[in-house]
Amino acid sequence: MEKNYQSPLRYAFPKTVPVMVGYLFLGAAYGILMKVNGFGLVWTVAVSLFVYAGSLQYAGVSLLAAAVHPLYALAMSLMINARHLFYGLSVLDKYRDIKGCKPYLIFALTDETFSVICNEEPPEGMDKASVYFWISFLDQIYWVAGSVLGCLAGSILTFNTEGLDFALTALFVVIFTDQWITKKDHRPALTGLLVSAACLAVFGADAFIIPAMVGILAVIVGLEKVDRKKVETVCKEN
């Protein structure tokens, strides 16, 4: 095996630049929301370090402000982040042989980090665990840095924060567009759109996420099996 002398950090950083741009703004929006709701820098940093779940953190601002019951907050957290169950299933093969940093990789598997890692194949000779670690770690650094900047800005600036949480949706659109442009196979993207639209129509906006994730996973697995059979057929013919 030819050894790759490029640093895993140097290789991973360019992969995370789109997430960096999004996370600095998203984290800043979150930090501002925390500050205007009465939570200071310590709370903001602690939540970004130990919770680190964008959509849940946005929802958590109102949960913290309203001092809701911990069991209710737990139930809300499970519902909002249930989609991560399917992310975990999707990276089983990638993380299977990783040992030392696997707990952190599991913790840091956000939507955006997953979108980068699921399509990432490190060069031959480069330690894939190090590449996945740096992608995950850099993304969290961006989020924490953004939330700190936002919290500091929120203590100085006063303005209407309505609509700041839409920044999270905007980042998803950017990542989807980037993957559509760079990938030749559009079947996974179209599967996500069509299955999500169907589940939204059937189950409604409040309950479509989990059925959509199940449907997307089932279709993707089916497509992979079909592709595998085609490859096996071609190999047998040759």
mmCIF file of N, CA and C in Angstrom, residues 55-189:
data_model
loop_
_atom_site.group_PDB
_atom_site.id
_atom_site.type_symbol
_atom_site.label_atom_id
_atom_site.label_comp_id
_atom_site.label_asym_id
_atom_site.label_seq_id
_atom_site.Cartn_x
_atom_site.Cartn_y
_atom_site.Cartn_z
ATOM 1 N N SER A 55 -30.698 21.843 15.497
ATOM 2 C CA SER A 55 -32.145 22.063 15.590
ATOM 3 C C SER A 55 -32.638 21.911 17.017
ATOM 4 N N LEU A 56 -32.052 20.958 17.757
ATOM 5 C CA LEU A 56 -32.440 20.777 19.155
ATOM 6 C C LEU A 56 -32.018 21.974 19.990
ATOM 7 N N GLN A 57 -30.857 22.543 19.703
ATOM 8 C CA GLN A 57 -30.416 23.708 20.459
ATOM 9 C C GLN A 57 -31.326 24.909 20.216
ATOM 10 N N TYR A 58 -31.762 25.067 18.975
ATOM 11 C CA TYR A 58 -32.696 26.162 18.683
ATOM 12 C C TYR A 58 -33.998 25.963 19.458
ATOM 13 N N ALA A 59 -34.515 24.728 19.437
ATOM 14 C CA ALA A 59 -35.728 24.439 20.199
ATOM 15 C C ALA A 59 -35.470 24.549 21.695
ATOM 16 N N GLY A 60 -34.248 24.203 22.097
ATOM 17 C CA GLY A 60 -33.909 24.226 23.509
ATOM 18 C C GLY A 60 -33.896 25.613 24.117
ATOM 19 N N VAL A 61 -33.724 26.650 23.294
ATOM 20 C CA VAL A 61 -33.745 28.017 23.823
ATOM 21 C C VAL A 61 -35.086 28.288 24.491
ATOM 22 N N SER A 62 -36.164 27.943 23.798
ATOM 23 C CA SER A 62 -37.494 28.169 24.372
ATOM 24 C C SER A 62 -37.765 27.220 25.531
ATOM 25 N N LEU A 63 -37.225 26.002 25.448
ATOM 26 C CA LEU A 63 -37.415 25.052 26.556
ATOM 27 C C LEU A 63 -36.718 25.545 27.816
ATOM 28 N N LEU A 64 -35.506 26.056 27.663
ATOM 29 C CA LEU A 64 -34.785 26.599 28.813
ATOM 30 C C LEU A 64 -35.463 27.848 29.348
ATOM 31 N N ALA A 65 -35.896 28.715 28.432
ATOM 32 C CA ALA A 65 -36.524 29.967 28.855
ATOM 33 C C ALA A 65 -37.827 29.708 29.615
ATOM 34 N N ALA A 66 -38.543 28.651 29.207
ATOM 35 C CA ALA A 66 -39.814 28.337 29.861
ATOM 36 C C ALA A 66 -39.639 27.412 31.061
ATOM 37 N N ALA A 67 -38.402 26.946 31.308
ATOM 38 C CA ALA A 67 -38.106 26.046 32.431
ATOM 39 C C ALA A 67 -39.052 24.848 32.432
ATOM 40 N N VAL A 68 -39.144 24.164 31.283
ATOM 41 C CA VAL A 68 -40.064 23.036 31.160
ATOM 42 C C VAL A 68 -39.567 21.856 31.985
ATOM 43 N N HIS A 69 -40.445 20.898 32.236
ATOM 44 C CA HIS A 69 -40.099 19.705 33.015
ATOM 45 C C HIS A 69 -39.035 18.903 32.260
ATOM 46 N N PRO A 70 -38.032 18.365 32.969
ATOM 47 C CA PRO A 70 -36.964 17.608 32.299
ATOM 48 C C PRO A 70 -37.454 16.442 31.460
ATOM 49 N N LEU A 71 -38.514 15.753 31.897
ATOM 50 C CA LEU A 71 -39.037 14.622 31.126
ATOM 51 C C LEU A 71 -39.636 15.089 29.802
ATOM 52 N N TYR A 72 -40.297 16.233 29.828
ATOM 53 C CA TYR A 72 -40.839 16.796 28.584
ATOM 54 C C TYR A 72 -39.702 17.192 27.647
ATOM 55 N N ALA A 73 -38.663 17.794 28.221
ATOM 56 C CA ALA A 73 -37.502 18.178 27.414
ATOM 57 C C ALA A 73 -36.841 16.942 26.812
ATOM 58 N N LEU A 74 -36.771 15.839 27.579
ATOM 59 C CA LEU A 74 -36.195 14.597 27.078
ATOM 60 C C LEU A 74 -37.022 14.051 25.916
ATOM 61 N N ALA A 75 -38.339 14.049 26.066
ATOM 62 C CA ALA A 75 -39.206 13.554 24.999
ATOM 63 C C ALA A 75 -39.052 14.390 23.734
ATOM 64 N N MET A 76 -38.992 15.701 23.895
ATOM 65 C CA MET A 76 -38.797 16.586 22.752
ATOM 66 C C MET A 76 -37.450 16.327 22.068
ATOM 67 N N SER A 77 -36.435 16.109 22.880
ATOM 68 C CA SER A 77 -35.104 15.837 22.337
ATOM 69 C C SER A 77 -35.088 14.568 21.511
ATOM 70 N N LEU A 78 -35.738 13.526 22.014
ATOM 71 C CA LEU A 78 -35.784 12.252 21.294
ATOM 72 C C LEU A 78 -36.529 12.390 19.973
ATOM 73 N N MET A 79 -37.625 13.130 19.985
ATOM 74 C CA MET A 79 -38.398 13.299 18.751
ATOM 75 C C MET A 79 -37.630 14.123 17.718
ATOM 76 N N ILE A 80 -36.992 15.191 18.173
ATOM 77 C CA ILE A 80 -36.275 16.064 17.238
ATOM 78 C C ILE A 80 -35.063 15.361 16.635
ATOM 79 N N ASN A 81 -34.365 14.557 17.449
ATOM 80 C CA ASN A 81 -33.119 13.934 16.997
ATOM 81 C C ASN A 81 -33.278 12.473 16.615
ATOM 82 N N ALA A 82 -34.506 11.992 16.473
ATOM 83 C CA ALA A 82 -34.712 10.587 16.119
ATOM 84 C C ALA A 82 -34.086 10.235 14.778
ATOM 85 N N ARG A 83 -33.961 11.201 13.894
ATOM 86 C CA ARG A 83 -33.380 10.944 12.571
ATOM 87 C C ARG A 83 -31.934 10.474 12.674
ATOM 88 N N HIS A 84 -31.266 10.778 13.775
ATOM 89 C CA HIS A 84 -29.869 10.370 13.935
ATOM 90 C C HIS A 84 -29.729 8.856 14.063
ATOM 91 N N LEU A 85 -30.803 8.175 14.418
ATOM 92 C CA LEU A 85 -30.767 6.708 14.419
ATOM 93 C C LEU A 85 -30.422 6.185 13.030
ATOM 94 N N PHE A 86 -30.987 6.809 12.019
ATOM 95 C CA PHE A 86 -30.752 6.361 10.651
ATOM 96 C C PHE A 86 -29.383 6.811 10.149
ATOM 97 N N TYR A 87 -28.916 7.951 10.638
ATOM 98 C CA TYR A 87 -27.550 8.350 10.310
ATOM 99 C C TYR A 87 -26.560 7.311 10.825
ATOM 100 N N GLY A 88 -26.799 6.855 12.059
ATOM 101 C CA GLY A 88 -25.916 5.848 12.641
ATOM 102 C C GLY A 88 -25.899 4.559 11.844
ATOM 103 N N LEU A 89 -27.061 4.125 11.389
ATOM 104 C CA LEU A 89 -27.125 2.915 10.565
ATOM 105 C C LEU A 89 -26.363 3.100 9.260
ATOM 106 N N SER A 90 -26.404 4.309 8.731
ATOM 107 C CA SER A 90 -25.779 4.561 7.435
ATOM 108 C C SER A 90 -24.250 4.566 7.494
ATOM 109 N N VAL A 91 -23.686 4.808 8.674
ATOM 110 C CA VAL A 91 -22.223 4.873 8.780
ATOM 111 C C VAL A 91 -21.646 3.671 9.529
ATOM 112 N N LEU A 92 -22.434 2.631 9.681
ATOM 113 C CA LEU A 92 -21.938 1.441 10.380
ATOM 114 C C LEU A 92 -20.673 0.899 9.729
ATOM 115 N N ASP A 93 -20.678 0.786 8.417
ATOM 116 C CA ASP A 93 -19.506 0.248 7.719
ATOM 117 C C ASP A 93 -18.307 1.178 7.837
ATOM 118 N N LYS A 94 -18.536 2.482 7.745
ATOM 119 C CA LYS A 94 -17.427 3.434 7.814
ATOM 120 C C LYS A 94 -16.771 3.448 9.189
ATOM 121 N N TYR A 95 -17.569 3.298 10.243
ATOM 122 C CA TYR A 95 -17.047 3.393 11.602
ATOM 123 C C TYR A 95 -16.748 2.026 12.223
ATOM 124 N N ARG A 96 -16.949 0.952 11.479
ATOM 125 C CA ARG A 96 -16.884 -0.381 12.061
ATOM 126 C C ARG A 96 -15.530 -0.678 12.702
ATOM 127 N N ASP A 97 -14.451 -0.371 12.024
ATOM 128 C CA ASP A 97 -13.109 -0.728 12.501
ATOM 129 C C ASP A 97 -12.424 0.380 13.283
ATOM 130 N N ILE A 98 -13.121 1.474 13.528
ATOM 131 C CA ILE A 98 -12.543 2.593 14.278
ATOM 132 C C ILE A 98 -12.707 2.316 15.769
ATOM 133 N N LYS A 99 -11.660 2.546 16.532
ATOM 134 C CA LYS A 99 -11.708 2.210 17.952
ATOM 135 C C LYS A 99 -11.605 3.438 18.857
ATOM 136 N N GLY A 100 -10.446 4.081 18.892
ATOM 137 C CA GLY A 100 -10.205 5.107 19.893
ATOM 138 C C GLY A 100 -11.184 6.263 19.907
ATOM 139 N N CYS A 101 -11.479 6.831 18.749
ATOM 140 C CA CYS A 101 -12.298 8.042 18.699
ATOM 141 C C CYS A 101 -13.754 7.765 18.313
ATOM 142 N N LYS A 102 -14.161 6.505 18.262
ATOM 143 C CA LYS A 102 -15.529 6.200 17.819
ATOM 144 C C LYS A 102 -16.605 6.867 18.684
ATOM 145 N N PRO A 103 -16.478 6.870 20.033
ATOM 146 C CA PRO A 103 -17.523 7.545 20.830
ATOM 147 C C PRO A 103 -17.709 9.009 20.440
ATOM 148 N N TYR A 104 -16.599 9.708 20.185
ATOM 149 C CA TYR A 104 -16.734 11.111 19.788
ATOM 150 C C TYR A 104 -17.354 11.231 18.403
ATOM 151 N N LEU A 105 -16.970 10.355 17.480
ATOM 152 C CA LEU A 105 -17.533 10.402 16.135
ATOM 153 C C LEU A 105 -19.043 10.193 16.174
ATOM 154 N N ILE A 106 -19.499 9.309 17.044
ATOM 155 C CA ILE A 106 -20.939 9.074 17.187
ATOM 156 C C ILE A 106 -21.621 10.316 17.744
ATOM 157 N N PHE A 107 -21.018 10.901 18.778
ATOM 158 C CA PHE A 107 -21.579 12.106 19.396
ATOM 159 C C PHE A 107 -21.648 13.263 18.405
ATOM 160 N N ALA A 108 -20.625 13.416 17.568
ATOM 161 C CA ALA A 108 -20.495 14.582 16.696
ATOM 162 C C ALA A 108 -21.145 14.396 15.332
ATOM 163 N N LEU A 109 -21.961 13.350 15.161
ATOM 164 C CA LEU A 109 -22.565 13.075 13.853
ATOM 165 C C LEU A 109 -23.807 13.943 13.656
ATOM 166 N N THR A 110 -23.581 15.201 13.346
ATOM 167 C CA THR A 110 -24.689 16.108 13.044
ATOM 168 C C THR A 110 -25.133 15.915 11.591
ATOM 169 N N ASP A 111 -26.187 16.605 11.217
ATOM 170 C CA ASP A 111 -26.700 16.488 9.843
ATOM 171 C C ASP A 111 -25.621 16.848 8.822
ATOM 172 N N GLU A 112 -24.965 17.971 9.054
ATOM 173 C CA GLU A 112 -23.993 18.458 8.092
ATOM 174 C C GLU A 112 -22.735 17.597 8.074
ATOM 175 N N THR A 113 -22.273 17.168 9.244
ATOM 176 C CA THR A 113 -21.107 16.293 9.315
ATOM 177 C C THR A 113 -21.405 14.965 8.632
ATOM 178 N N PHE A 114 -22.598 14.456 8.836
ATOM 179 C CA PHE A 114 -23.007 13.221 8.167
ATOM 180 C C PHE A 114 -22.984 13.395 6.652
ATOM 181 N N SER A 115 -23.466 14.534 6.169
ATOM 182 C CA SER A 115 -23.523 14.751 4.718
ATOM 183 C C SER A 115 -22.126 14.771 4.105
ATOM 184 N N VAL A 116 -21.120 15.201 4.886
ATOM 185 C CA VAL A 116 -19.740 15.201 4.393
ATOM 186 C C VAL A 116 -19.136 13.807 4.480
ATOM 187 N N ILE A 117 -19.307 13.156 5.632
ATOM 188 C CA ILE A 117 -18.651 11.872 5.874
ATOM 189 C C ILE A 117 -19.250 10.754 5.032
ATOM 190 N N CYS A 118 -20.559 10.778 4.792
ATOM 191 C CA CYS A 118 -21.192 9.661 4.089
ATOM 192 C C CYS A 118 -20.672 9.519 2.662
ATOM 193 N N ASN A 119 -20.166 10.606 2.084
ATOM 194 C CA ASN A 119 -19.630 10.553 0.725
ATOM 195 C C ASN A 119 -18.108 10.610 0.688
ATOM 196 N N GLU A 120 -17.479 10.518 1.853
ATOM 197 C CA GLU A 120 -16.029 10.684 1.937
ATOM 198 C C GLU A 120 -15.301 9.348 1.956
ATOM 199 N N GLU A 121 -14.343 9.204 1.063
ATOM 200 C CA GLU A 121 -13.466 8.037 1.028
ATOM 201 C C GLU A 121 -12.026 8.537 1.048
ATOM 202 N N PRO A 122 -11.355 8.493 2.203
ATOM 203 C CA PRO A 122 -9.976 8.986 2.293
ATOM 204 C C PRO A 122 -9.057 8.265 1.319
ATOM 205 N N PRO A 123 -8.012 8.934 0.863
ATOM 206 C CA PRO A 123 -7.077 8.311 -0.077
ATOM 207 C C PRO A 123 -6.417 7.069 0.521
ATOM 208 N N GLU A 124 -5.995 6.185 -0.342
ATOM 209 C CA GLU A 124 -5.315 4.981 0.104
ATOM 210 C C GLU A 124 -4.044 5.351 0.865
ATOM 211 N N GLY A 125 -3.853 4.729 2.001
ATOM 212 C CA GLY A 125 -2.683 4.997 2.819
ATOM 213 C C GLY A 125 -2.901 6.027 3.898
ATOM 214 N N MET A 126 -4.031 6.732 3.862
ATOM 215 C CA MET A 126 -4.335 7.725 4.899
ATOM 216 C C MET A 126 -5.267 7.113 5.931
ATOM 217 N N ASP A 127 -5.017 7.385 7.192
ATOM 218 C CA ASP A 127 -5.826 6.840 8.284
ATOM 219 C C ASP A 127 -7.229 7.451 8.236
ATOM 220 N N LYS A 128 -8.213 6.620 7.910
ATOM 221 C CA LYS A 128 -9.571 7.146 7.757
ATOM 222 C C LYS A 128 -10.150 7.617 9.083
ATOM 223 N N ALA A 129 -9.754 6.975 10.196
ATOM 224 C CA ALA A 129 -10.253 7.411 11.501
ATOM 225 C C ALA A 129 -9.836 8.849 11.781
ATOM 226 N N SER A 130 -8.592 9.195 11.430
ATOM 227 C CA SER A 130 -8.112 10.561 11.642
ATOM 228 C C SER A 130 -8.868 11.553 10.765
ATOM 229 N N VAL A 131 -9.160 11.160 9.524
ATOM 230 C CA VAL A 131 -9.903 12.045 8.620
ATOM 231 C C VAL A 131 -11.301 12.296 9.168
ATOM 232 N N TYR A 132 -11.993 11.226 9.571
ATOM 233 C CA TYR A 132 -13.345 11.381 10.107
ATOM 234 C C TYR A 132 -13.333 12.194 11.395
ATOM 235 N N PHE A 133 -12.297 11.986 12.215
ATOM 236 C CA PHE A 133 -12.206 12.748 13.468
ATOM 237 C C PHE A 133 -12.050 14.235 13.175
ATOM 238 N N TRP A 134 -11.131 14.590 12.273
ATOM 239 C CA TRP A 134 -10.891 16.000 12.014
ATOM 240 C C TRP A 134 -12.097 16.676 11.375
ATOM 241 N N ILE A 135 -12.797 15.966 10.491
ATOM 242 C CA ILE A 135 -14.017 16.528 9.909
ATOM 243 C C ILE A 135 -15.030 16.823 11.010
ATOM 244 N N SER A 136 -15.230 15.871 11.899
ATOM 245 C CA SER A 136 -16.201 16.020 12.987
ATOM 246 C C SER A 136 -15.773 17.108 13.970
ATOM 247 N N PHE A 137 -14.496 17.101 14.335
ATOM 248 C CA PHE A 137 -13.992 18.053 15.332
ATOM 249 C C PHE A 137 -14.002 19.476 14.788
ATOM 250 N N LEU A 138 -13.559 19.657 13.553
ATOM 251 C CA LEU A 138 -13.562 20.997 12.963
ATOM 252 C C LEU A 138 -14.975 21.556 12.874
ATOM 253 N N ASP A 139 -15.930 20.703 12.482
ATOM 254 C CA ASP A 139 -17.317 21.168 12.393
ATOM 255 C C ASP A 139 -17.822 21.653 13.755
ATOM 256 N N GLN A 140 -17.489 20.917 14.821
ATOM 257 C CA GLN A 140 -17.940 21.360 16.141
ATOM 258 C C GLN A 140 -17.242 22.650 16.557
ATOM 259 N N ILE A 141 -15.964 22.778 16.226
ATOM 260 C CA ILE A 141 -15.250 24.023 16.533
ATOM 261 C C ILE A 141 -15.936 25.211 15.859
ATOM 262 N N TYR A 142 -16.345 25.024 14.602
ATOM 263 C CA TYR A 142 -17.032 26.108 13.894
ATOM 264 C C TYR A 142 -18.327 26.488 14.620
ATOM 265 N N TRP A 143 -19.062 25.475 15.046
ATOM 266 C CA TRP A 143 -20.344 25.736 15.714
ATOM 267 C C TRP A 143 -20.129 26.471 17.039
ATOM 268 N N VAL A 144 -19.177 26.007 17.830
ATOM 269 C CA VAL A 144 -18.905 26.642 19.119
ATOM 270 C C VAL A 144 -18.418 28.069 18.913
ATOM 271 N N ALA A 145 -17.514 28.259 17.952
ATOM 272 C CA ALA A 145 -16.994 29.602 17.674
ATOM 273 C C ALA A 145 -18.116 30.550 17.250
ATOM 274 N N GLY A 146 -19.000 30.057 16.375
ATOM 275 C CA GLY A 146 -20.117 30.882 15.940
ATOM 276 C C GLY A 146 -21.038 31.248 17.083
ATOM 277 N N SER A 147 -21.323 30.291 17.958
ATOM 278 C CA SER A 147 -22.225 30.560 19.083
ATOM 279 C C SER A 147 -21.608 31.555 20.061
ATOM 280 N N VAL A 148 -20.297 31.476 20.252
ATOM 281 C CA VAL A 148 -19.614 32.445 21.115
ATOM 282 C C VAL A 148 -19.706 33.843 20.516
ATOM 283 N N LEU A 149 -19.412 33.963 19.231
ATOM 284 C CA LEU A 149 -19.488 35.266 18.563
ATOM 285 C C LEU A 149 -20.895 35.838 18.626
ATOM 286 N N GLY A 150 -21.883 34.970 18.412
ATOM 287 C CA GLY A 150 -23.269 35.428 18.459
ATOM 288 C C GLY A 150 -23.675 35.894 19.844
ATOM 289 N N CYS A 151 -23.246 35.158 20.862
ATOM 290 C CA CYS A 151 -23.578 35.546 22.238
ATOM 291 C C CYS A 151 -22.940 36.883 22.590
ATOM 292 N N LEU A 152 -21.684 37.078 22.173
ATOM 293 C CA LEU A 152 -21.017 38.350 22.433
ATOM 294 C C LEU A 152 -21.687 39.488 21.673
ATOM 295 N N ALA A 153 -22.074 39.215 20.413
ATOM 296 C CA ALA A 153 -22.753 40.236 19.628
ATOM 297 C C ALA A 153 -24.124 40.556 20.213
ATOM 298 N N GLY A 154 -24.798 39.530 20.748
ATOM 299 C CA GLY A 154 -26.123 39.733 21.308
ATOM 300 C C GLY A 154 -26.125 40.626 22.528
ATOM 301 N N SER A 155 -24.986 40.712 23.202
ATOM 302 C CA SER A 155 -24.901 41.591 24.369
ATOM 303 C C SER A 155 -24.646 43.043 23.975
ATOM 304 N N ILE A 156 -24.297 43.250 22.714
ATOM 305 C CA ILE A 156 -23.997 44.601 22.238
ATOM 306 C C ILE A 156 -25.115 45.133 21.345
ATOM 307 N N LEU A 157 -25.597 44.248 20.432
ATOM 308 C CA LEU A 157 -26.597 44.658 19.453
ATOM 309 C C LEU A 157 -27.994 44.336 19.952
ATOM 310 N N THR A 158 -28.938 45.143 19.590
ATOM 311 C CA THR A 158 -30.343 44.871 19.887
ATOM 312 C C THR A 158 -31.134 45.015 18.594
ATOM 313 N N PHE A 159 -31.773 43.900 18.181
ATOM 314 C CA PHE A 159 -32.571 43.930 16.961
ATOM 315 C C PHE A 159 -33.575 42.786 17.024
ATOM 316 N N ASN A 160 -34.491 42.796 16.099
ATOM 317 C CA ASN A 160 -35.518 41.768 16.039
ATOM 318 C C ASN A 160 -34.893 40.458 15.555
ATOM 319 N N THR A 161 -34.969 39.391 16.365
ATOM 320 C CA THR A 161 -34.337 38.115 16.025
ATOM 321 C C THR A 161 -35.288 37.158 15.310
ATOM 322 N N GLU A 162 -36.467 37.624 14.948
ATOM 323 C CA GLU A 162 -37.416 36.753 14.266
ATOM 324 C C GLU A 162 -36.849 36.301 12.914
ATOM 325 N N GLY A 163 -36.883 34.985 12.678
ATOM 326 C CA GLY A 163 -36.407 34.438 11.419
ATOM 327 C C GLY A 163 -34.980 33.942 11.448
ATOM 328 N N LEU A 164 -34.242 34.165 12.544
ATOM 329 C CA LEU A 164 -32.863 33.707 12.608
ATOM 330 C C LEU A 164 -32.763 32.191 12.535
ATOM 331 N N ASP A 165 -33.769 31.495 13.088
ATOM 332 C CA ASP A 165 -33.710 30.035 13.084
ATOM 333 C C ASP A 165 -33.861 29.453 11.677
ATOM 334 N N PHE A 166 -34.278 30.258 10.696
ATOM 335 C CA PHE A 166 -34.385 29.763 9.323
ATOM 336 C C PHE A 166 -33.012 29.519 8.709
ATOM 337 N N ALA A 167 -31.966 30.048 9.331
ATOM 338 C CA ALA A 167 -30.607 29.842 8.821
ATOM 339 C C ALA A 167 -30.265 28.361 8.759
ATOM 340 N N LEU A 168 -30.805 27.572 9.673
ATOM 341 C CA LEU A 168 -30.542 26.129 9.679
ATOM 342 C C LEU A 168 -31.105 25.483 8.423
ATOM 343 N N THR A 169 -32.313 25.854 8.045
ATOM 344 C CA THR A 169 -32.918 25.342 6.812
ATOM 345 C C THR A 169 -32.112 25.768 5.596
ATOM 346 N N ALA A 170 -31.637 26.998 5.605
ATOM 347 C CA ALA A 170 -30.861 27.507 4.479
ATOM 348 C C ALA A 170 -29.588 26.697 4.271
ATOM 349 N N LEU A 171 -28.950 26.269 5.368
ATOM 350 C CA LEU A 171 -27.717 25.482 5.239
ATOM 351 C C LEU A 171 -28.010 24.134 4.597
ATOM 352 N N PHE A 172 -29.130 23.514 4.969
ATOM 353 C CA PHE A 172 -29.506 22.246 4.346
ATOM 354 C C PHE A 172 -29.659 22.404 2.839
ATOM 355 N N VAL A 173 -30.259 23.500 2.420
ATOM 356 C CA VAL A 173 -30.451 23.756 0.994
ATOM 357 C C VAL A 173 -29.106 23.901 0.289
ATOM 358 N N VAL A 174 -28.167 24.605 0.914
ATOM 359 C CA VAL A 174 -26.840 24.793 0.327
ATOM 360 C C VAL A 174 -26.113 23.466 0.175
ATOM 361 N N ILE A 175 -26.158 22.636 1.214
ATOM 362 C CA ILE A 175 -25.475 21.334 1.167
ATOM 363 C C ILE A 175 -26.103 20.435 0.108
ATOM 364 N N PHE A 176 -27.432 20.444 0.042
ATOM 365 C CA PHE A 176 -28.121 19.643 -0.962
ATOM 366 C C PHE A 176 -27.723 20.084 -2.367
ATOM 367 N N THR A 177 -27.679 21.390 -2.592
ATOM 368 C CA THR A 177 -27.311 21.919 -3.904
ATOM 369 C C THR A 177 -25.885 21.537 -4.271
ATOM 370 N N ASP A 178 -24.978 21.633 -3.303
ATOM 371 C CA ASP A 178 -23.576 21.286 -3.551
ATOM 372 C C ASP A 178 -23.438 19.814 -3.921
ATOM 373 N N GLN A 179 -24.132 18.940 -3.206
ATOM 374 C CA GLN A 179 -24.057 17.516 -3.512
ATOM 375 C C GLN A 179 -24.702 17.196 -4.857
ATOM 376 N N TRP A 180 -25.758 17.892 -5.202
ATOM 377 C CA TRP A 180 -26.415 17.680 -6.493
ATOM 378 C C TRP A 180 -25.469 18.036 -7.638
ATOM 379 N N ILE A 181 -24.712 19.128 -7.461
ATOM 380 C CA ILE A 181 -23.791 19.571 -8.503
ATOM 381 C C ILE A 181 -22.593 18.642 -8.632
ATOM 382 N N THR A 182 -22.061 18.173 -7.500
ATOM 383 C CA THR A 182 -20.810 17.406 -7.513
ATOM 384 C C THR A 182 -21.012 15.912 -7.751
ATOM 385 N N LYS A 183 -22.207 15.392 -7.514
ATOM 386 C CA LYS A 183 -22.447 13.953 -7.670
ATOM 387 C C LYS A 183 -23.185 13.665 -8.973
ATOM 388 N N LYS A 184 -22.738 12.631 -9.661
ATOM 389 C CA LYS A 184 -23.391 12.248 -10.910
ATOM 390 C C LYS A 184 -24.676 11.464 -10.659
ATOM 391 N N ASP A 185 -24.690 10.661 -9.608
ATOM 392 C CA ASP A 185 -25.862 9.848 -9.289
ATOM 393 C C ASP A 185 -26.826 10.677 -8.443
ATOM 394 N N HIS A 186 -27.954 11.075 -9.024
ATOM 395 C CA HIS A 186 -28.927 11.901 -8.325
ATOM 396 C C HIS A 186 -30.056 11.080 -7.686
ATOM 397 N N ARG A 187 -29.956 9.763 -7.770
ATOM 398 C CA ARG A 187 -31.038 8.947 -7.212
ATOM 399 C C ARG A 187 -31.226 9.135 -5.706
ATOM 400 N N PRO A 188 -30.145 9.185 -4.880
ATOM 401 C CA PRO A 188 -30.361 9.417 -3.448
ATOM 402 C C PRO A 188 -31.037 10.750 -3.154
ATOM 403 N N ALA A 189 -30.620 11.805 -3.873
ATOM 404 C CA ALA A 189 -31.223 13.118 -3.654
ATOM 405 C C ALA A 189 -32.700 13.123 -4.044
#
